[in-house]
């Protein structure tokens, strides 16, 4: 029997994310699911029967997958319950074929896509649902805390800038320990930019792709590409990816969002998440002349 073990931090993060998402829905904000994925020219099932006597145009031909990892393409996009956000779909060739797409993304590229291909297009207040990939989570300068690589003089500057007292002859390890005691709450550049444009952000807890509906859309597209690749070339992959993108209908998006919200409901149930608790009035019977009413309004989760 599989039992999911989670830290308390992850559970609390999930509860906050669910409450945040529900609040923004009540404010009538559009929910926009943001994510990245990858495709390669070698995408196929690992093993296939091959009839090499047939031409590759034959209906009975089975694909012969060339060796190696092939070329890799990274895709970034955003979508709603209806469709991809128009103009948000970005696809580019990766510089290497090893590792995953995270190595090809960086904060500068993501911020450029965010401001020019997503936020500039959204016409109504929205909440962006995304994970905590490194390029989503670049800290602002004010929320950065010194590290073990920080010089002693910079530790002193950091403390003095925040008017934090420290012993006059404190050593570098002592200064670093004081800095960590006053570590600021993390503030992310992405969050600030999204709010500057009049929108909000909801960061999902680690390892919760089921709460991001676009993940299921990626799965739909990858199944199409895997089943249709024949020549395993860049041109073939690009053509199949374009087909896959157009195969994502409004029904596909609606189904993906429906399944994602089913997971939300399941987590709300298991985590005992309630948006509000009505006061409970309990009258205590007593032999005394006065009747005592207790009003309980605590949240049990």
Short mmCIF file of N, CA and C in Angstrom, two decimals, residues 152 155-156 159-160 164-179 181-182:
data_model
loop_
_atom_site.label_atom_id
_atom_site.label_comp_id
_atom_site.label_asym_id
_atom_site.label_seq_id
_atom_site.Cartn_x
_atom_site.Cartn_y
_atom_site.Cartn_z
N UNK A 152 32.73 39.28 4.88
CA UNK A 152 32.43 39.87 6.19
C UNK A 152 31.99 41.31 6.05
N UNK A 155 28.46 41.42 5.01
CA UNK A 155 27.57 41.04 6.11
C UNK A 155 27.29 42.25 6.99
N UNK A 156 28.34 43.00 7.29
CA UNK A 156 28.18 44.19 8.12
C UNK A 156 27.29 45.21 7.42
N UNK A 159 23.62 44.17 7.65
CA UNK A 159 23.05 44.40 8.97
C UNK A 159 22.84 45.89 9.25
N UNK A 160 23.81 46.70 8.89
CA UNK A 160 23.70 48.14 9.14
C UNK A 160 22.58 48.76 8.30
N UNK A 164 20.23 46.56 12.22
CA UNK A 164 20.29 45.40 13.12
C UNK A 164 21.59 45.48 13.89
N UNK A 165 21.52 45.47 15.20
CA UNK A 165 22.71 45.58 16.03
C UNK A 165 23.49 44.27 16.06
N UNK A 166 24.80 44.38 16.26
CA UNK A 166 25.66 43.21 16.35
C UNK A 166 26.90 43.60 17.16
N UNK A 167 27.53 42.61 17.82
CA UNK A 167 28.72 42.90 18.64
C UNK A 167 29.83 43.54 17.81
N UNK A 168 30.54 44.45 18.39
CA UNK A 168 31.57 45.19 17.66
C UNK A 168 32.65 44.28 17.09
N UNK A 169 33.03 43.26 17.85
CA UNK A 169 34.11 42.37 17.41
C UNK A 169 33.58 41.00 16.97
N UNK A 170 32.38 40.98 16.45
CA UNK A 170 31.79 39.70 16.02
C UNK A 170 32.57 39.12 14.86
N UNK A 171 32.73 37.83 14.89
CA UNK A 171 33.42 37.14 13.81
C UNK A 171 32.46 36.94 12.63
N UNK A 172 33.03 36.50 11.52
CA UNK A 172 32.21 36.30 10.33
C UNK A 172 31.10 35.27 10.56
N UNK A 173 31.39 34.09 11.18
CA UNK A 173 30.31 33.13 11.44
C UNK A 173 29.23 33.71 12.35
N UNK A 174 29.63 34.54 13.32
CA UNK A 174 28.63 35.14 14.21
C UNK A 174 27.75 36.12 13.44
N UNK A 175 28.38 36.91 12.57
CA UNK A 175 27.61 37.85 11.77
C UNK A 175 26.62 37.13 10.85
N UNK A 176 27.09 36.04 10.24
CA UNK A 176 26.22 35.27 9.35
C UNK A 176 25.05 34.69 10.12
N UNK A 177 25.29 34.23 11.33
CA UNK A 177 24.22 33.67 12.15
C UNK A 177 23.18 34.73 12.49
N UNK A 178 23.63 35.96 12.77
CA UNK A 178 22.70 37.06 13.06
C UNK A 178 21.88 37.38 11.81
N UNK A 179 22.52 37.41 10.66
CA UNK A 179 21.79 37.65 9.41
C UNK A 179 20.69 36.63 9.20
N UNK A 181 19.13 34.95 11.44
CA UNK A 181 18.06 35.16 12.41
C UNK A 181 17.07 36.21 11.92
N UNK A 182 17.55 37.16 11.12
CA UNK A 182 16.70 38.22 10.60
C UNK A 182 16.42 38.04 9.10
#
